[in-house]
Amino acid sequence: MALQIGDIAPDFEADTTEGRLRFHDYIDGSWAVLFSHPKNYTPVCTTELGATAKLGDEFAKRGVKVMGLSVDAIDNHDRWLKDIEETQGAALNFPLIADFDRKVATLYGMIHPNASDSMTVRSVFVIGPDKKIKLTMNYPASTGRNFDEILRVIDSLQLTAKHQVATPVNWKRGEDVIIVPAVTNEEAKTKFPDGWKEVRPYLRIVPQPK
Ligand code: BEZ
């Protein structure tokens, strides 16, 4: 069965552009993003990897470790990385797995045989400090992902973990949030001493906690 939200992200050891790494050691109690790329030397992947490198400070600010995956060999990765730096204006600042034998891609269900049996789709896994999967996303090879959306989900997940608030439709960092239903009004008085707006008893709005 496909990996689902709440499952432990499977551990693995793999060759990467930063040497041989064990995934659970690499993430080491941090938040993490693991994402796959269909193939080296393809245009959409090139733009995505450059964009992710440019967002390095944003991931670091949120305490997120990033790891990419492509089903090509390590020497092929090394040459492609030079292209990414030249064409996208950013050098890779996170490890890219050389999943030549597709072991990790298979473990994480990143190959969808009805799309392609040789390339991965564009999968994203956001993993919490407890090593549990918090988000899964699969995009087709031809559609580049929106990494601002990935950061937005991480912001939401981190707010929920820390403050027991949820985020409404199209929420963006800094906008009002919702007190989760599991928090009673009695508990909410302690957590949100400045009060909240009760649109309905089940819809309680508060400013985003800092
Ligand atoms: C790309 O990364 O550009 C790509 C890969 C596979 C199919 C289509 C596009």
mmCIF file of C-alpha atoms and ligand atoms in Angstrom:
data_model
loop_
_atom_site.group_PDB
_atom_site.id
_atom_site.type_symbol
_atom_site.label_atom_id
_atom_site.label_comp_id
_atom_site.label_asym_id
_atom_site.label_seq_id
_atom_site.Cartn_x
_atom_site.Cartn_y
_atom_site.Cartn_z
ATOM 1 C CA MET A 1 0.000 0.000 0.000
ATOM 2 C CA ALA A 2 1.176 3.531 -0.737
ATOM 3 C CA LEU A 3 2.743 5.511 2.082
ATOM 4 C CA GLN A 4 0.187 7.643 3.848
ATOM 5 C CA ILE A 5 0.043 10.606 6.195
ATOM 6 C CA GLY A 6 0.908 9.397 9.693
ATOM 7 C CA ASP A 7 3.173 6.548 8.520
ATOM 8 C CA ILE A 8 6.815 6.541 9.604
ATOM 9 C CA ALA A 9 8.950 7.697 6.649
ATOM 10 C CA PRO A 10 10.952 4.569 5.748
ATOM 11 C CA ASP A 11 14.667 4.749 6.440
ATOM 12 C CA PHE A 12 17.239 3.974 3.719
ATOM 13 C CA GLU A 13 20.881 4.386 2.886
ATOM 14 C CA ALA A 14 21.794 5.890 -0.477
ATOM 15 C CA ASP A 15 24.566 7.478 -2.514
ATOM 16 C CA THR A 16 23.969 11.191 -2.849
ATOM 17 C CA THR A 17 25.797 14.221 -4.199
ATOM 18 C CA GLU A 18 26.969 14.749 -0.594
ATOM 19 C CA GLY A 19 28.212 11.183 -0.127
ATOM 20 C CA ARG A 20 26.542 8.085 1.252
ATOM 21 C CA LEU A 21 23.767 9.071 3.677
ATOM 22 C CA ARG A 22 21.316 7.287 5.939
ATOM 23 C CA PHE A 23 18.054 9.190 5.710
ATOM 24 C CA HIS A 24 16.994 9.060 9.372
ATOM 25 C CA ASP A 25 20.468 10.181 10.482
ATOM 26 C CA TYR A 26 20.380 13.011 7.953
ATOM 27 C CA ILE A 27 17.013 14.360 9.104
ATOM 28 C CA ASP A 28 17.990 13.811 12.760
ATOM 29 C CA GLY A 29 14.886 15.171 14.500
ATOM 30 C CA SER A 30 14.330 18.028 12.034
ATOM 31 C CA TRP A 31 11.476 18.626 9.669
ATOM 32 C CA ALA A 32 12.349 17.275 6.221
ATOM 33 C CA VAL A 33 11.297 17.356 2.583
ATOM 34 C CA LEU A 34 12.077 14.405 0.315
ATOM 35 C CA PHE A 35 11.162 14.954 -3.321
ATOM 36 C CA SER A 36 11.702 13.095 -6.579
ATOM 37 C CA HIS A 37 12.665 14.174 -10.093
ATOM 38 C CA PRO A 38 11.798 12.092 -13.130
ATOM 39 C CA LYS A 39 15.184 12.306 -14.841
ATOM 40 C CA ASN A 40 18.444 14.239 -15.070
ATOM 41 C CA TYR A 41 18.968 16.688 -17.930
ATOM 42 C CA THR A 42 15.257 17.396 -18.279
ATOM 43 C CA PRO A 43 14.040 20.987 -18.392
ATOM 44 C CA VAL A 44 11.384 21.068 -15.665
ATOM 45 C CA CYS A 45 13.624 19.240 -13.170
ATOM 46 C CA THR A 46 16.430 21.687 -13.879
ATOM 47 C CA THR A 47 14.196 24.647 -12.971
ATOM 48 C CA GLU A 48 12.828 22.932 -9.864
ATOM 49 C CA LEU A 49 16.247 22.095 -8.451
ATOM 50 C CA GLY A 50 17.496 25.636 -9.061
ATOM 51 C CA ALA A 51 14.397 27.090 -7.377
ATOM 52 C CA THR A 52 14.776 24.788 -4.360
ATOM 53 C CA ALA A 53 18.419 25.814 -3.969
ATOM 54 C CA LYS A 54 17.382 29.487 -4.060
ATOM 55 C CA LEU A 55 14.883 28.786 -1.261
ATOM 56 C CA GLY A 56 17.668 27.331 0.936
ATOM 57 C CA ASP A 57 17.361 30.145 3.512
ATOM 58 C CA GLU A 58 13.584 29.705 3.692
ATOM 59 C CA PHE A 59 13.925 25.986 4.422
ATOM 60 C CA ALA A 60 16.709 26.657 6.959
ATOM 61 C CA LYS A 61 14.593 29.323 8.704
ATOM 62 C CA ARG A 62 11.906 26.688 9.263
ATOM 63 C CA GLY A 63 14.429 24.053 10.372
ATOM 64 C CA VAL A 64 13.742 21.880 7.323
ATOM 65 C CA LYS A 65 16.314 19.521 5.778
ATOM 66 C CA VAL A 66 15.815 18.914 2.074
ATOM 67 C CA MET A 67 16.788 15.859 0.018
ATOM 68 C CA GLY A 68 16.097 15.298 -3.688
ATOM 69 C CA LEU A 69 16.046 12.066 -5.675
ATOM 70 C CA SER A 70 16.644 11.224 -9.291
ATOM 71 C CA VAL A 71 17.003 7.767 -10.786
ATOM 72 C CA ASP A 72 20.359 8.489 -12.437
ATOM 73 C CA ALA A 73 23.928 7.604 -11.528
ATOM 74 C CA ILE A 74 26.099 9.805 -9.339
ATOM 75 C CA ASP A 75 28.573 10.916 -12.056
ATOM 76 C CA ASN A 76 25.611 11.946 -14.178
ATOM 77 C CA HIS A 77 24.281 14.001 -11.215
ATOM 78 C CA ASP A 78 27.619 15.761 -10.799
ATOM 79 C CA ARG A 79 27.643 16.945 -14.420
ATOM 80 C CA TRP A 80 23.978 17.996 -14.318
ATOM 81 C CA LEU A 81 24.562 20.016 -11.140
ATOM 82 C CA LYS A 82 27.002 22.235 -13.050
ATOM 83 C CA ASP A 83 24.278 22.914 -15.630
ATOM 84 C CA ILE A 84 21.781 23.773 -12.886
ATOM 85 C CA GLU A 85 24.196 26.267 -11.368
ATOM 86 C CA GLU A 86 24.944 27.854 -14.749
ATOM 87 C CA THR A 87 21.381 28.029 -16.042
ATOM 88 C CA GLN A 88 19.423 28.697 -12.820
ATOM 89 C CA GLY A 89 21.981 30.847 -11.017
ATOM 90 C CA ALA A 90 22.059 28.724 -7.864
ATOM 91 C CA ALA A 91 24.271 25.822 -6.792
ATOM 92 C CA LEU A 92 22.566 22.852 -5.155
ATOM 93 C CA ASN A 93 22.732 23.182 -1.357
ATOM 94 C CA PHE A 94 21.094 19.869 -0.410
ATOM 95 C CA PRO A 95 21.865 16.240 -1.294
ATOM 96 C CA LEU A 96 20.450 14.644 -4.434
ATOM 97 C CA ILE A 97 20.096 10.850 -4.245
ATOM 98 C CA ALA A 98 21.509 8.834 -7.151
ATOM 99 C CA ASP A 99 18.788 6.184 -7.110
ATOM 100 C CA PHE A 100 20.155 4.254 -10.056
ATOM 101 C CA ASP A 101 18.620 0.946 -8.861
ATOM 102 C CA ARG A 102 15.327 2.708 -7.949
ATOM 103 C CA LYS A 103 15.409 1.253 -4.444
ATOM 104 C CA VAL A 104 14.358 4.460 -2.698
ATOM 105 C CA ALA A 105 11.884 5.405 -5.430
ATOM 106 C CA THR A 106 10.237 1.990 -5.029
ATOM 107 C CA LEU A 107 10.264 2.191 -1.216
ATOM 108 C CA TYR A 108 8.421 5.519 -1.374
ATOM 109 C CA GLY A 109 6.103 4.619 -4.278
ATOM 110 C CA MET A 110 7.538 7.363 -6.481
ATOM 111 C CA ILE A 111 7.262 5.267 -9.655
ATOM 112 C CA HIS A 112 3.726 5.111 -10.999
ATOM 113 C CA PRO A 113 3.904 2.436 -13.700
ATOM 114 C CA ASN A 114 0.886 3.692 -15.615
ATOM 115 C CA ALA A 115 2.704 7.017 -16.038
ATOM 116 C CA SER A 116 6.180 5.551 -16.647
ATOM 117 C CA ASP A 117 7.925 2.421 -15.449
ATOM 118 C CA SER A 118 11.398 3.967 -15.723
ATOM 119 C CA MET A 119 11.003 7.481 -14.321
ATOM 120 C CA THR A 120 9.500 8.738 -11.069
ATOM 121 C CA VAL A 121 6.591 11.131 -10.939
ATOM 122 C CA ARG A 122 7.167 14.376 -9.010
ATOM 123 C CA SER A 123 6.543 13.178 -5.455
ATOM 124 C CA VAL A 124 6.915 15.270 -2.319
ATOM 125 C CA PHE A 125 6.989 13.989 1.244
ATOM 126 C CA VAL A 126 7.028 16.424 4.160
ATOM 127 C CA ILE A 127 8.241 14.639 7.276
ATOM 128 C CA GLY A 128 7.973 15.838 10.873
ATOM 129 C CA PRO A 129 10.593 15.687 13.638
ATOM 130 C CA ASP A 130 8.837 12.479 14.811
ATOM 131 C CA LYS A 131 9.768 10.982 11.387
ATOM 132 C CA LYS A 132 6.107 10.669 10.490
ATOM 133 C CA ILE A 133 4.839 11.667 7.059
ATOM 134 C CA LYS A 134 2.826 14.889 7.295
ATOM 135 C CA LEU A 135 2.108 15.520 3.608
ATOM 136 C CA THR A 136 2.320 13.573 0.361
ATOM 137 C CA MET A 137 1.946 15.085 -3.105
ATOM 138 C CA ASN A 138 2.329 13.588 -6.558
ATOM 139 C CA TYR A 139 2.567 15.710 -9.673
ATOM 140 C CA PRO A 140 2.928 14.510 -13.255
ATOM 141 C CA ALA A 141 6.391 14.759 -14.821
ATOM 142 C CA SER A 142 5.338 17.600 -17.102
ATOM 143 C CA THR A 143 4.159 19.952 -14.317
ATOM 144 C CA GLY A 144 6.727 21.722 -12.174
ATOM 145 C CA ARG A 145 5.726 21.955 -8.533
ATOM 146 C CA ASN A 146 5.001 25.162 -6.639
ATOM 147 C CA PHE A 147 7.661 25.336 -3.918
ATOM 148 C CA ASP A 148 5.966 28.348 -2.339
ATOM 149 C CA GLU A 149 3.060 25.994 -1.688
ATOM 150 C CA ILE A 150 5.401 23.470 -0.066
ATOM 151 C CA LEU A 151 6.708 26.212 2.262
ATOM 152 C CA ARG A 152 3.127 27.315 2.955
ATOM 153 C CA VAL A 153 2.142 23.792 4.029
ATOM 154 C CA ILE A 154 5.225 23.557 6.251
ATOM 155 C CA ASP A 155 4.249 26.860 7.903
ATOM 156 C CA SER A 156 0.771 25.488 8.511
ATOM 157 C CA LEU A 157 2.036 22.148 9.860
ATOM 158 C CA GLN A 158 4.485 23.865 12.199
ATOM 159 C CA LEU A 159 1.772 26.184 13.541
ATOM 160 C CA THR A 160 -0.494 23.221 14.214
ATOM 161 C CA ALA A 161 2.296 21.326 15.980
ATOM 162 C CA LYS A 162 3.220 24.294 18.175
ATOM 163 C CA HIS A 163 -0.020 26.171 18.773
ATOM 164 C CA GLN A 164 -2.922 23.796 18.007
ATOM 165 C CA VAL A 165 -4.261 26.003 15.257
ATOM 166 C CA ALA A 166 -5.331 25.030 11.746
ATOM 167 C CA THR A 167 -5.152 27.204 8.638
ATOM 168 C CA PRO A 168 -8.147 28.098 6.457
ATOM 169 C CA VAL A 169 -8.548 27.976 2.703
ATOM 170 C CA ASN A 170 -5.806 29.789 0.762
ATOM 171 C CA TRP A 171 -4.176 30.880 4.044
ATOM 172 C CA LYS A 172 -0.843 32.654 3.811
ATOM 173 C CA ARG A 173 1.774 33.231 6.505
ATOM 174 C CA GLY A 174 0.672 36.109 8.752
ATOM 175 C CA GLU A 175 -3.082 35.725 8.163
ATOM 176 C CA ASP A 176 -5.643 34.665 10.762
ATOM 177 C CA VAL A 177 -5.872 30.999 11.746
ATOM 178 C CA ILE A 178 -8.453 28.676 13.299
ATOM 179 C CA ILE A 179 -8.407 27.079 16.758
ATOM 180 C CA VAL A 180 -8.491 23.298 16.201
ATOM 181 C CA PRO A 181 -11.725 21.571 17.299
ATOM 182 C CA ALA A 182 -9.827 19.431 19.873
ATOM 183 C CA VAL A 183 -9.175 22.579 21.972
ATOM 184 C CA THR A 184 -12.115 23.349 24.267
ATOM 185 C CA ASN A 185 -13.151 26.938 24.974
ATOM 186 C CA GLU A 186 -11.776 26.535 28.520
ATOM 187 C CA GLU A 187 -8.364 25.517 27.134
ATOM 188 C CA ALA A 188 -8.556 28.216 24.473
ATOM 189 C CA LYS A 189 -8.876 30.910 27.175
ATOM 190 C CA THR A 190 -5.421 29.940 28.449
ATOM 191 C CA LYS A 191 -3.842 29.452 25.027
ATOM 192 C CA PHE A 192 -5.330 32.558 23.443
ATOM 193 C CA PRO A 193 -5.783 35.038 26.329
ATOM 194 C CA ASP A 194 -6.585 37.897 23.936
ATOM 195 C CA GLY A 195 -9.690 35.978 22.864
ATOM 196 C CA TRP A 196 -10.980 34.852 19.492
ATOM 197 C CA LYS A 197 -13.786 35.597 17.067
ATOM 198 C CA GLU A 198 -16.457 32.917 17.257
ATOM 199 C CA VAL A 199 -18.116 32.797 13.829
ATOM 200 C CA ARG A 200 -19.745 29.512 14.866
ATOM 201 C CA PRO A 201 -18.924 27.405 17.958
ATOM 202 C CA TYR A 202 -16.818 25.192 15.659
ATOM 203 C CA LEU A 203 -15.228 28.104 13.749
ATOM 204 C CA ARG A 204 -13.052 30.155 16.086
ATOM 205 C CA ILE A 205 -10.660 32.644 14.487
ATOM 206 C CA VAL A 206 -7.492 34.018 16.072
ATOM 207 C CA PRO A 207 -4.556 36.041 14.757
ATOM 208 C CA GLN A 208 -1.641 33.836 13.734
ATOM 209 C CA PRO A 209 0.511 33.113 16.811
ATOM 210 C CA LYS A 210 4.065 34.410 16.421
HETATM 211 C C1 BEZ B 1 11.121 17.563 -17.345
HETATM 212 O O1 BEZ B 1 11.668 17.473 -16.239
HETATM 213 O O2 BEZ B 1 11.259 18.551 -18.029
HETATM 214 C C2 BEZ B 1 10.258 16.451 -17.838
HETATM 215 C C3 BEZ B 1 10.519 15.160 -17.470
HETATM 216 C C4 BEZ B 1 9.727 14.160 -17.963
HETATM 217 C C5 BEZ B 1 8.648 14.460 -18.801
HETATM 218 C C6 BEZ B 1 8.383 15.769 -19.132
HETATM 219 C C7 BEZ B 1 9.189 16.785 -18.647
#
